[in-house]
XYZ file of C-alpha atoms in Angstrom:
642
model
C 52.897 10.416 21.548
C 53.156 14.005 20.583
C 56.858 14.063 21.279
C 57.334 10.476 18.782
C 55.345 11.953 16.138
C 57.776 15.186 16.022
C 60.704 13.654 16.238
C 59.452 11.301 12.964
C 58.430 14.438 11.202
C 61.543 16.015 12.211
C 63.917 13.003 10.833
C 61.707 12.324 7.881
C 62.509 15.551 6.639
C 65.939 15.024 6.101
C 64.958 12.446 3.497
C 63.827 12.722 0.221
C 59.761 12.579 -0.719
C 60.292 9.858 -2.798
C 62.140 7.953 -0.154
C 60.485 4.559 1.241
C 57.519 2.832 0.519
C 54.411 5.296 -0.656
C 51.254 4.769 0.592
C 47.914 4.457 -2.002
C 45.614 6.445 -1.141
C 42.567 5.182 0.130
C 38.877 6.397 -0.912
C 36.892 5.818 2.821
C 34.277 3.347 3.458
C 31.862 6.384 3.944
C 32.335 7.442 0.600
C 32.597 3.869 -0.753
C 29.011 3.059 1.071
C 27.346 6.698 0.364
C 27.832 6.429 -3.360
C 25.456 2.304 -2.771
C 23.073 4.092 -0.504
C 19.246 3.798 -1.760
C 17.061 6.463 -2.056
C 13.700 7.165 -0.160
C 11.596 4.483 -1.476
C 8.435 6.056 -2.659
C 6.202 3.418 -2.528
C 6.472 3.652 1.284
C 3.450 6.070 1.894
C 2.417 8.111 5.297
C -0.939 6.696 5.273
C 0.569 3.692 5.959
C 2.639 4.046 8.346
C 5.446 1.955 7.056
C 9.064 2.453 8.178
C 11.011 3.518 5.171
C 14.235 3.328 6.352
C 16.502 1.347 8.621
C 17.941 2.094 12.068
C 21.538 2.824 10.979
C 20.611 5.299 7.957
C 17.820 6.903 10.267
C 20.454 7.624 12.550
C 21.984 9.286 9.793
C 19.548 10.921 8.519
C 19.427 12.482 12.121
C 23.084 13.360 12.471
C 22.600 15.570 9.457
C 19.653 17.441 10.278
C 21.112 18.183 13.502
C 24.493 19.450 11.854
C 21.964 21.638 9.595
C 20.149 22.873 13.016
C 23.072 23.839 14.376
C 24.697 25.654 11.009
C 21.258 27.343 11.052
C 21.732 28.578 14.450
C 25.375 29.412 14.184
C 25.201 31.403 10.970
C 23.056 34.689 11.925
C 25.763 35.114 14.175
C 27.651 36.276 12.161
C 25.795 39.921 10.932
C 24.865 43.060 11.931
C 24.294 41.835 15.298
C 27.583 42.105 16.386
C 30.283 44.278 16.466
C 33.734 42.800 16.889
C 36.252 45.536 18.285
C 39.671 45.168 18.768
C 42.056 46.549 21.453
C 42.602 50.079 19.566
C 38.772 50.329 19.579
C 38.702 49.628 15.567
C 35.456 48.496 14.713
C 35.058 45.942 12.422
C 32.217 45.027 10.087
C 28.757 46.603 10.174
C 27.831 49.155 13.250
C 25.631 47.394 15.476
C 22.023 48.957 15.773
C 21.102 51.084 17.983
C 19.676 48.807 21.509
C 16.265 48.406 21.598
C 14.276 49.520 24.675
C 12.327 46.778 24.887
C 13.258 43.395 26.006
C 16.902 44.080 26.231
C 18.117 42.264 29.123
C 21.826 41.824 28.357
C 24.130 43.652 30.810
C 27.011 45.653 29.513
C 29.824 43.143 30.236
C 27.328 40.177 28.190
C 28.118 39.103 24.731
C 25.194 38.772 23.045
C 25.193 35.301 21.008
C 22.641 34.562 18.490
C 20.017 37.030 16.695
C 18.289 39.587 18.206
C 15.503 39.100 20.541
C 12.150 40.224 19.672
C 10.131 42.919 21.617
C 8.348 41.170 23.963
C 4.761 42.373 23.949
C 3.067 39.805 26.986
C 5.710 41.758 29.275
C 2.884 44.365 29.464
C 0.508 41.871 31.498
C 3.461 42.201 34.679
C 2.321 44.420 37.197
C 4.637 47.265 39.268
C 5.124 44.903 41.830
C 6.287 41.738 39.770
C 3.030 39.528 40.131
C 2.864 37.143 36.918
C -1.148 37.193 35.923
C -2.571 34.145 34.229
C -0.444 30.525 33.589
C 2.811 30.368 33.136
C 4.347 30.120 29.745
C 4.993 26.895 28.263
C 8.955 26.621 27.379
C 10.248 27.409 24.281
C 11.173 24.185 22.938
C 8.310 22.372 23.946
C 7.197 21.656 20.064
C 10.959 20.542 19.450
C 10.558 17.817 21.953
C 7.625 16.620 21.115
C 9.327 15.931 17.832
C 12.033 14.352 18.658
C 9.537 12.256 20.937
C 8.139 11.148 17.669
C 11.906 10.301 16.444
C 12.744 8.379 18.906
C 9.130 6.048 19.092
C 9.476 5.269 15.323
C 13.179 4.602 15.636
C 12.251 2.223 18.125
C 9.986 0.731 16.069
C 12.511 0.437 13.159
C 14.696 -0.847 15.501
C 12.720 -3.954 16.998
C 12.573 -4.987 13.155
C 16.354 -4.419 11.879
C 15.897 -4.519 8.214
C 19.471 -4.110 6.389
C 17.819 -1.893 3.419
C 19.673 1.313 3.461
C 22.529 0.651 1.120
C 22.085 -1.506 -2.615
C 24.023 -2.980 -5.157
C 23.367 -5.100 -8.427
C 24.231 -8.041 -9.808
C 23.834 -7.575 -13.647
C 24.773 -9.905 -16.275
C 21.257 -11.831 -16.874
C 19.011 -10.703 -20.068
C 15.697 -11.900 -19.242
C 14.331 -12.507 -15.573
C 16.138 -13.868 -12.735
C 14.058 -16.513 -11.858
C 16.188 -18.787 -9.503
C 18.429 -17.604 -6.511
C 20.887 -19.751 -3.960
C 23.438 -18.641 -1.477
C 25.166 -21.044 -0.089
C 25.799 -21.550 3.861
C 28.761 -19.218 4.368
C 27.497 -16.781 2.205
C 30.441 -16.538 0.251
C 28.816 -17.130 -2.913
C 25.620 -16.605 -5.067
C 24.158 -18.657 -7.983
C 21.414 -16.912 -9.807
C 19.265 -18.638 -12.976
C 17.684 -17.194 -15.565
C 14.948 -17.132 -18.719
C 18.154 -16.887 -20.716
C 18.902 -20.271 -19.814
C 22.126 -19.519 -18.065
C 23.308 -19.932 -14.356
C 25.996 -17.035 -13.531
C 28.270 -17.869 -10.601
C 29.697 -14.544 -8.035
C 32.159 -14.793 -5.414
C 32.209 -12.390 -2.955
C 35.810 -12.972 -2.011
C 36.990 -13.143 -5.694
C 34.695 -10.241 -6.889
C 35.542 -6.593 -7.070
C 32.996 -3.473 -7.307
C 32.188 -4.293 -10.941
C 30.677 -7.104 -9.410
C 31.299 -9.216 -12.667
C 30.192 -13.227 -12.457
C 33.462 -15.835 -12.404
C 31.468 -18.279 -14.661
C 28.682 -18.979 -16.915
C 26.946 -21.790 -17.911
C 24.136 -23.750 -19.658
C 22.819 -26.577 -18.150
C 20.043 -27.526 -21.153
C 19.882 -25.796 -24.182
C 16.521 -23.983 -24.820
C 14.940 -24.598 -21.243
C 14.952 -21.932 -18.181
C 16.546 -22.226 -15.003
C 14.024 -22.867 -12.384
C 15.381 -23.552 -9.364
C 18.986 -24.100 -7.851
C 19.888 -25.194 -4.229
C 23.229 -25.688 -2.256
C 23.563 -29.399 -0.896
C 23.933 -29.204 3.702
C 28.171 -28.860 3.030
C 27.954 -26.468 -0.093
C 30.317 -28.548 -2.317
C 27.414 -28.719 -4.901
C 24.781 -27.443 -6.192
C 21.346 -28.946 -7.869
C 19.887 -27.145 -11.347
C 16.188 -27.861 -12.246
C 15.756 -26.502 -15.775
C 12.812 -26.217 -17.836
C 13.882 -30.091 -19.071
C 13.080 -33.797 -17.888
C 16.229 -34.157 -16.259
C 17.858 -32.642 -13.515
C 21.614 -31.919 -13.049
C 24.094 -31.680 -9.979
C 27.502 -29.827 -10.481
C 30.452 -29.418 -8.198
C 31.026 -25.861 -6.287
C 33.409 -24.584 -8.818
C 30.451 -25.268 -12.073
C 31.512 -28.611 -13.270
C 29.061 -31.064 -14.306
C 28.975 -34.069 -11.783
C 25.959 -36.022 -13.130
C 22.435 -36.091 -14.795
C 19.723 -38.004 -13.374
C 17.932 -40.034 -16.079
C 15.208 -39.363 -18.029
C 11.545 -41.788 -18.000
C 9.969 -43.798 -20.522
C 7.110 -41.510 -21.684
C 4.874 -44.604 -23.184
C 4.405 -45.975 -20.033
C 1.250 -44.674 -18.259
C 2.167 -45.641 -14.718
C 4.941 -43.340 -13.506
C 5.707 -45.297 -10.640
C 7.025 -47.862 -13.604
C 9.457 -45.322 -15.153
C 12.655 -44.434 -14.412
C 12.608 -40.918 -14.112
C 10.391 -37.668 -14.735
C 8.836 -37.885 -18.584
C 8.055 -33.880 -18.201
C 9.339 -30.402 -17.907
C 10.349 -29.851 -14.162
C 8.694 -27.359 -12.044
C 10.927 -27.302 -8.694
C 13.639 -29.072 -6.499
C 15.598 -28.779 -3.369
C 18.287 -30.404 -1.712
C 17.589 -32.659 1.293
C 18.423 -29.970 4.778
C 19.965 -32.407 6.934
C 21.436 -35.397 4.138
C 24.036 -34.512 1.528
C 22.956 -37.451 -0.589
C 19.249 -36.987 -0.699
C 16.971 -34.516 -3.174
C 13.780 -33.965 -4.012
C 12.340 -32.603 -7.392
C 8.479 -32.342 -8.812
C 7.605 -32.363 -12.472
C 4.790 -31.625 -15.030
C 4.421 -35.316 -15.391
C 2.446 -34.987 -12.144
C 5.239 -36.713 -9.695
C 7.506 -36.119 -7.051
C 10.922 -37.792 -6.825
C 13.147 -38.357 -4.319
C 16.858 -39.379 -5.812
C 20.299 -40.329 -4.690
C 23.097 -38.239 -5.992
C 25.162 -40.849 -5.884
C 22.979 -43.367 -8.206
C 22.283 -41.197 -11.647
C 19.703 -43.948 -13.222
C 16.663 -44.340 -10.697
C 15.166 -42.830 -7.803
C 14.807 -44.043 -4.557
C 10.875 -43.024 -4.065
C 8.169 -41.756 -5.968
C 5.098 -40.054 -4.805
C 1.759 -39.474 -6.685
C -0.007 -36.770 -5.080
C -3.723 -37.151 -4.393
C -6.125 -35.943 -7.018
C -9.930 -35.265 -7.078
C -10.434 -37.206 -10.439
C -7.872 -39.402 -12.604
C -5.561 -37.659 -14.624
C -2.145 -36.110 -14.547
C -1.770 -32.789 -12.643
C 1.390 -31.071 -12.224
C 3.106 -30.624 -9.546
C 3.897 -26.600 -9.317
C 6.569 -26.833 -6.309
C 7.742 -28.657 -3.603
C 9.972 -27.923 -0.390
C 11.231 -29.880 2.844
C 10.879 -28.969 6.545
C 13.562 -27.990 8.503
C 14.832 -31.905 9.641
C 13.551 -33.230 6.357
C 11.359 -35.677 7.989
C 7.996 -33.866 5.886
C 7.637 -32.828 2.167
C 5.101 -30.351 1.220
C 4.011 -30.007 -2.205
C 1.907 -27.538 -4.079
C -0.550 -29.258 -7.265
C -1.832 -27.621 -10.176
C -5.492 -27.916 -9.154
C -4.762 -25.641 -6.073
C -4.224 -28.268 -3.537
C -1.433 -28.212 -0.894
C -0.569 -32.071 0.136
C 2.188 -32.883 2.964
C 3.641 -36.266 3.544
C 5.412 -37.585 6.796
C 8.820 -39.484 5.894
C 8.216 -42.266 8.334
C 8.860 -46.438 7.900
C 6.147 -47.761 5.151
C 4.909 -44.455 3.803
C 3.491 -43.930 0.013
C 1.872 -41.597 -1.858
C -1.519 -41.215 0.278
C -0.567 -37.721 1.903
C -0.998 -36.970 5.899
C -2.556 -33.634 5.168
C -4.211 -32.405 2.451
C -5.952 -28.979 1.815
C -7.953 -29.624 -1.393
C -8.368 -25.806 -2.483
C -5.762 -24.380 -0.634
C -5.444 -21.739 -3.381
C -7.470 -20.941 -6.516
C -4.891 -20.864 -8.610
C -0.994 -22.845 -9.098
C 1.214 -22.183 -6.024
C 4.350 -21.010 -6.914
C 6.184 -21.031 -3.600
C 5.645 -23.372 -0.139
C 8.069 -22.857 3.061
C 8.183 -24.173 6.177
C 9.314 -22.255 9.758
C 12.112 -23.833 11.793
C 9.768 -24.744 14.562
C 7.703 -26.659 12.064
C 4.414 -24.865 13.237
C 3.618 -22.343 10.517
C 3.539 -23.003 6.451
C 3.505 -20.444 4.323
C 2.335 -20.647 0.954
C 2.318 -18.421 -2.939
C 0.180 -18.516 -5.313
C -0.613 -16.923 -9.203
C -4.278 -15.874 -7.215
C -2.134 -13.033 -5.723
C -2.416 -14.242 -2.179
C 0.049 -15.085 0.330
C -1.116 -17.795 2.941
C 0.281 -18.464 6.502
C -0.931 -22.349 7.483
C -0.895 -23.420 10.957
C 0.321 -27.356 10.769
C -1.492 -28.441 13.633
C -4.830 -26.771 12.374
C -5.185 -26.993 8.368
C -8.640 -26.606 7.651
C -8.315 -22.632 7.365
C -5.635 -20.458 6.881
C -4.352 -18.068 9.834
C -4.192 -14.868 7.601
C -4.486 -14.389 3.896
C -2.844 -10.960 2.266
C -3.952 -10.043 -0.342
C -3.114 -7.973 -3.531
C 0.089 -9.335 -4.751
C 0.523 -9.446 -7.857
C 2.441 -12.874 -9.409
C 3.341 -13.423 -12.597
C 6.042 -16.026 -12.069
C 6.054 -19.264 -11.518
C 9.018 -18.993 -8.969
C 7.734 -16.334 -6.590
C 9.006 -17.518 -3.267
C 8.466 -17.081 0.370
C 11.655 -16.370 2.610
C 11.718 -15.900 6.339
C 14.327 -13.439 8.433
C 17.001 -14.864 10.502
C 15.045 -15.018 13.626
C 11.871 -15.959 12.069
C 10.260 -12.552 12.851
C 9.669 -11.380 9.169
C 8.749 -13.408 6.157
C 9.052 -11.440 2.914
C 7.942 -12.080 -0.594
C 8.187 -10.062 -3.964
C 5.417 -8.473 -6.501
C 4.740 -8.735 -9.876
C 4.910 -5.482 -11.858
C 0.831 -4.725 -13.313
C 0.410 -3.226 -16.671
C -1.458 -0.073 -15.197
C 0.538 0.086 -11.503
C 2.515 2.511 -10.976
C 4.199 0.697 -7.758
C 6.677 -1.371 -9.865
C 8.561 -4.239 -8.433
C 8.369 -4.385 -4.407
C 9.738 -6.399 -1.395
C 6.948 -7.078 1.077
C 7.677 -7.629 4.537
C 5.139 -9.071 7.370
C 5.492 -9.882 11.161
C 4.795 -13.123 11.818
C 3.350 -12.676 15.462
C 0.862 -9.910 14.735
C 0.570 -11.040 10.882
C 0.594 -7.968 9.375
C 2.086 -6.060 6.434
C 4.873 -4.318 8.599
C 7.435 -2.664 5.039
C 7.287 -2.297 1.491
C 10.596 -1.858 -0.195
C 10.803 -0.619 -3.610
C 13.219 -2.703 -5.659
C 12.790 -1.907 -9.306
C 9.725 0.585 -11.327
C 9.886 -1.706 -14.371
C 10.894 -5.197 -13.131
C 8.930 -7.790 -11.495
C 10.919 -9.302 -7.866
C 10.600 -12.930 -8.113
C 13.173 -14.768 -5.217
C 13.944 -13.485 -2.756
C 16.254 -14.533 0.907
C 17.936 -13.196 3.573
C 20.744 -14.652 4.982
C 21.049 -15.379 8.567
C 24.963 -15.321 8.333
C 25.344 -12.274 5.939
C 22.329 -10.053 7.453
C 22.030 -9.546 3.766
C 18.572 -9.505 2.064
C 18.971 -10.913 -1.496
C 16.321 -10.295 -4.341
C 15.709 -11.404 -7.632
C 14.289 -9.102 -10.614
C 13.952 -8.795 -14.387
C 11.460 -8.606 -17.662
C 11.818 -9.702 -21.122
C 14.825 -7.870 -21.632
C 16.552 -7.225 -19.021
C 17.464 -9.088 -14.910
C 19.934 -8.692 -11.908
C 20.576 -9.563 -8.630
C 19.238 -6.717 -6.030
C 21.275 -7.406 -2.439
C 20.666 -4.886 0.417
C 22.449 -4.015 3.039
C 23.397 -2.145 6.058
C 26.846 -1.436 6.838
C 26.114 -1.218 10.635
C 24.505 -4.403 10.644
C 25.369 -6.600 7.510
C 28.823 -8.741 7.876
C 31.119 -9.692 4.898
C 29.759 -10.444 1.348
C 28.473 -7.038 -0.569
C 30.539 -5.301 2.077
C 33.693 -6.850 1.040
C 33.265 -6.255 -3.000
C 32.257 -2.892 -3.112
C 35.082 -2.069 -1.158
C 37.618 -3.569 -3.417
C 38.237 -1.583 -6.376
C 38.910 -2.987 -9.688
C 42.592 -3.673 -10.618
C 44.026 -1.272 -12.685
C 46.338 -2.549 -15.607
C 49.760 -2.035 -15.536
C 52.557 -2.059 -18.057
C 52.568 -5.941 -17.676
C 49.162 -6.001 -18.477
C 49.983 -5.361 -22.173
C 49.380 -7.018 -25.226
C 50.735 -6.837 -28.637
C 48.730 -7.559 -30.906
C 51.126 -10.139 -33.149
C 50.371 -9.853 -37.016
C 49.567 -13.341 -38.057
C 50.727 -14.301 -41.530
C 48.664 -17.064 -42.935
C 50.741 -18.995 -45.478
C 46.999 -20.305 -47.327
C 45.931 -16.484 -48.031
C 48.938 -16.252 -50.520
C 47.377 -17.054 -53.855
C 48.850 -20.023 -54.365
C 47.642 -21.514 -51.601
C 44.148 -20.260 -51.895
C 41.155 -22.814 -51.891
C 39.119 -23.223 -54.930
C 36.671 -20.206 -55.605
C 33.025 -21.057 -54.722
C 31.223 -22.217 -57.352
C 27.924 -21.502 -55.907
C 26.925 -18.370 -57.924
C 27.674 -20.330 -61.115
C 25.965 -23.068 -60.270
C 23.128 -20.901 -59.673
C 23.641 -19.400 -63.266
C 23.456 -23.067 -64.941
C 20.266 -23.890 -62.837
C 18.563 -20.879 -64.947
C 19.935 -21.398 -68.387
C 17.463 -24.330 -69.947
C 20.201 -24.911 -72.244
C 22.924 -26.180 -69.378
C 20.677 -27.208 -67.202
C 19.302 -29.926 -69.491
C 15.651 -28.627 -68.451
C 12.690 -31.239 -69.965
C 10.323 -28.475 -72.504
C 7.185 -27.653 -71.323
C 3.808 -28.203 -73.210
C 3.284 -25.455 -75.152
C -0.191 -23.388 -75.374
C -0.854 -21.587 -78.208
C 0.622 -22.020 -82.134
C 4.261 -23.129 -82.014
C 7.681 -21.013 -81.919
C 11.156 -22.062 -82.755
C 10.191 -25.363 -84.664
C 7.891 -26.290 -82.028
C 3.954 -26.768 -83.429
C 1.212 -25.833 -80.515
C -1.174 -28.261 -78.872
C -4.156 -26.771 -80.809
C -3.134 -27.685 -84.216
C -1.295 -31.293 -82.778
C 1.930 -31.843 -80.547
C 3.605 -33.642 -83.608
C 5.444 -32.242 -87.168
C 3.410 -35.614 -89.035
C -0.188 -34.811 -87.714
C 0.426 -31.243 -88.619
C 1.235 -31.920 -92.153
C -1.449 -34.476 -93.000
C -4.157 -32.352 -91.558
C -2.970 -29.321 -93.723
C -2.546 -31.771 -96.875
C -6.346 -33.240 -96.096
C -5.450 -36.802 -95.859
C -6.729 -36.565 -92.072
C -10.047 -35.741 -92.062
C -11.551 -35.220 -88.851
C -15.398 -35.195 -88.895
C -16.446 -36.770 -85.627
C -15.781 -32.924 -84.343
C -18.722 -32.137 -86.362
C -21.363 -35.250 -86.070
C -24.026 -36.577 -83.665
C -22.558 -39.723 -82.321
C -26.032 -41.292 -81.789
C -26.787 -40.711 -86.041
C -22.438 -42.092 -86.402
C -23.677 -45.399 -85.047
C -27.572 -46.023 -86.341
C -25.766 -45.759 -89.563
C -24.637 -49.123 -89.161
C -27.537 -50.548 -88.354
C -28.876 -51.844 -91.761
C -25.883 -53.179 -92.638
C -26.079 -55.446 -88.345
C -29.250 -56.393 -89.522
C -28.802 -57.906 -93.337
C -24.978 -59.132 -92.252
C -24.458 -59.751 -88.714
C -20.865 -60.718 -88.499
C -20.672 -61.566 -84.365
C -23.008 -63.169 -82.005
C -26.052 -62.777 -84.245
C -25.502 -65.623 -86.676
C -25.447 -68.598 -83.665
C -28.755 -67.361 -82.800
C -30.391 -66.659 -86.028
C -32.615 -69.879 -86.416
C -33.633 -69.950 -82.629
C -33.637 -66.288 -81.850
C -37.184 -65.124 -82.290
C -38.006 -61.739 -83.379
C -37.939 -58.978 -81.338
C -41.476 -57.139 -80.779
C -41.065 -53.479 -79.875
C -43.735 -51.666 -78.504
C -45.288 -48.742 -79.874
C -45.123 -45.362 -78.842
C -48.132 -43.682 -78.120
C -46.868 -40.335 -77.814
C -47.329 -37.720 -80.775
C -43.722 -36.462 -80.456
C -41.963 -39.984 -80.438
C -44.094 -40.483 -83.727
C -43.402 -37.641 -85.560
């Protein structure tokens, strides 16, 4: 091989540099994957005794401590403690000091490698005759194996786990929280939903290290995304918004259907069409490509065909303790499909058996399964263990057979969303769930990871300081642990991975670098002459200002006058002295007297009363000859008399 590679070097030199095809060079995966690596976590404390770090990046984290041992060791080589001479007897660098008579057990011919020894004082305890008094000394490096002991037992802890956490990219795009996550079965590509309203579609075969979504859309103006799911053969995908009706589109984002929306005046909902509230949650059928399953506000679960947009096929009214409507916080299948659990509003967890003649009275039911609304229900493979999430900061593990108590409760996790999941590993070892950032914590946003044979917390992964992780999953296929995070202002994607145990998907976009433009990538800019900005095309001013102007001028406007208070202006009179000209001049020429200002209205009519009496004009004169004559009585008071 030698000989070939010289004889190439020897005929390529006869040829120009620029001859042939030029190869690009290449940054190395190393680099590529050192510049995604995470940092120490520090939410993973001592006291704790959580593994921090994954096999592969332990390993690595070895490697160079080892290469730092052995610079260390090399280095004071190097110094005053040797003298290199050369055949002339030339001595070069420093003179070596002068031999110390203690301890210095190096023969003539010896090279001495290393530092210096030290005097050895516990020489002295050696008698004449060689006899070694008291036990013998303990090797040098006995502390350095003990420590690498240590290594070893926690990287064989690390290692029975597996987690791919040492290396991290982002998916960014999303403004508010990520709040719904789905990777479909090949793992080629990622859906993620958002408070924005938008779903943002990656492709890990498509997508370079800018890791920049393909498409964007909207599925209902003004409501979240809540929850998406990949049908069994990933050719579509279902999108529960914040709205009534649920939609299904195709695998490249185009809208396939809309499942119809129920009558909200009727009070039965087994009589309506379709969900008359918000929806909370839905998932694709495991096993059937035509079947799904969705839960609402309304206090219902559905179960529709895709292929029939305008009814369902069943629905189920979960058992309450008193009448009402409850919602109906989440739902999820089993692993066949043959059970659906379903989490209510009052705390309750309720399971139904698919099976010939079933209805809404559930198989199991756990009436306070939770204190507060579950957010997130899963089932294991095996269909032994349930696990459950809740806003009461708990995490639940059920065993099916056994309901009346929980296996294990953990405690203090904080949830603030109402899509905090549950997700299990690949082999069902680990289940994992995310946090909720607290006002006062200083923890931020973490991944939680528990074994599910000794139930206990076994990692804590920091994913964000500021932002709350809401989904989460980890792919069987990809070995790729996916997690969801955001606030108010601000969400992405979080995938980690290891590159000595994670296949395809992050691992094949951060390797590809972004394109970079050519000479065919540009663009004139073309002037664009507009033949209506010449002037005598030009529309019509906008009137608008003037029409403003006319609205204010009286005059134009054709404004009615206003009363006026006070004396009169401009050839008006005032109200006080009379609204018209006429009335104005009589009054100041005294034929209009006005005295009933200035009389007693009970003395204006008594004044008539002589003249009632001696001429009655009216009713008085039919009834004079038969009317007799009134009798008043007398007042006996001194006042009324006077």
């Amino acid at each position: 091989m030698e000989d070939e590679a010289e004889v190439y070097d020897g005929v390529r030199a006869q040829f120009p540099l620029t001859f042939g095809k030029q190869s690009k060079p290449q940054t190395p995966l190393e680099k590529i994957h050192d510049s995604t690596r995470r940092s120490d976590p520090t939410t993973n404390s001592k006291s704790n005794d959580l593994p921090s770090l994954s096999s592969s990046s332990k390993a690595w984290l070895d490697s160079l401590r080892r290469e730092r041992a052995s610079k260390s060791s090399k280095t004071p080589a190097v110094g005053p403690t040797e003298t290199e001479e050369d055949d002339d007897g030339v001595t070069i660098g420093p003179p070596r000091p002068p031999p110390q008579p203690v301890g210095t057990e190096d023969d003539e011919d010896e090279v001495m490698i290393g530092p210096p020894q030290p005097p050895k004082p516990v020489e002295t305890e050696d008698d004449d005759d060689g006899v070694m008094i008291g036990p013998p000394r303990p090797p040098a490096e006995s502390e350095t194996d003990d420590d690498e002991d240590d290594e070893e037992e926690e990287e064989k802890e690390e290692n029975r786990y597996r987690i791919p956490m040492s290396n991290e990219i982002v998916l960014k795009g999303p403004t508010k929280v990520v709040s719904a996550l789905a990777v479909d079965h090949s793992g080629s590509r990622v859906l993620s939903g958002s408070y924005d309203y938008t779903v943002r579609m990656y492709d890990f075969q498509g997508m370079n290290s800018r890791l920049q979504s393909f498409r964007q859309l909207e599925p209902s103006e003004g409501h979240q995304v809540r929850t998406l799911s990949w049908s069994p053969t990933s050719d579509r995908f279902l999108c529960v918004t914040g709205s009534a009706q649920a939609k299904i589109y195709d695998r490249d984002g185009l809208t396939l259907g809309e499942f119809v929306k129920g009558d909200m005046y009727i009070r039965d909902l087994k009589n309506t069409k379709g969900h008359i509230c918000g929806l909370t949650c839905g998932e694709w059928h495991p096993k059937a490509k035509e079947t799904i399953l969705t839960s609402s506000e309304d206090g219902s679960l559905r179960i529709w065909d895709v292929n029939d947009f305008k009814s369902q096929k069943q629905v189920i009214k979960p058992k309450l303790a008193r009448p009402g409507r409850v919602p109906v916080t989440t739902c999820a299948w089993d692993r066949e499909g043959k059970c659906i659990a379903g989490g209510i509003g009052d705390g309750s967890i309720q399971i139904w058996n698919l099976k010939p003649g079933w209805g809404s009275r559930p198989d199991i039911y756990v009436e306070k399964g939770h204190s507060d609304d579950i957010t997130g229900l899963k089932f294991s493979s095996d269909g032994r263990i349930l696990l459950s999430r809740s806003f009461d900061e708990s995490l639940k593990v059920w065993d099916l057979r056994l309901m009346k108590e929980p296996l294990k409760v953990f405690e203090d996790l904080p949830n603030h969303y109402a899509q905090t999941n549950i997700a299990f590993s690949p082999d069902e070892q680990l289940f994992l769930t995310g946090t909720s950032v607290e006002r006062e914590s200083t923890t931020g946003g973490l991944l939680c990871f528990f074994d599910r044979a000794k139930l206990e917390l076994v990692s804590r992964v920091g994913i964000s300081p500021t932002c709350s992780v809401v989904q989460c999953a980890w792919h069987p296929k990809l070995n790729q642990i996916f997690a969801t995070a955001g606030d108010k202002s601000q969400g992405g994607t979080h995938i980690l991975y290891d590159p000595t145990l994670s296949e395809r998907g992050a691992l094949v976009c951060v390797a590809r670098a972004p394109r970079k433009k050519s000479i065919d990538d540009f663009e004139a800019q073309p002037v664009i002459h507009n033949p209506h900005a010449l002037p005598l095309f030009r529309d019509q001013p906008s009137r608008k200002r003037q029409r403003e102007k006319i609205l204010k001028d009286p005059v134009k406007s054709h404004k009615p006058e206003l009363p006026i208070t006070g004396p009169g202006y401009g050839g008006r009179v005032g109200v006080s002295k009379g609204s018209l000209l006429t009335q104005y001049l009589l009054k100041q020429g005294g034929m209009i007297k006005e005295t009933w200002m200035d009389e007693d209205p009970r003395e204006a009519i008594l004044k008539y009363a002589d003249a009632a009496a001696k001429e009655p004009k009216f009713i008085a004169p039919a009834y004079a000859q038969t009317q007799p004559e009134p009798v008043f009585a007398k007042s006996d008071s001194e006042d009324e008399e006077k």
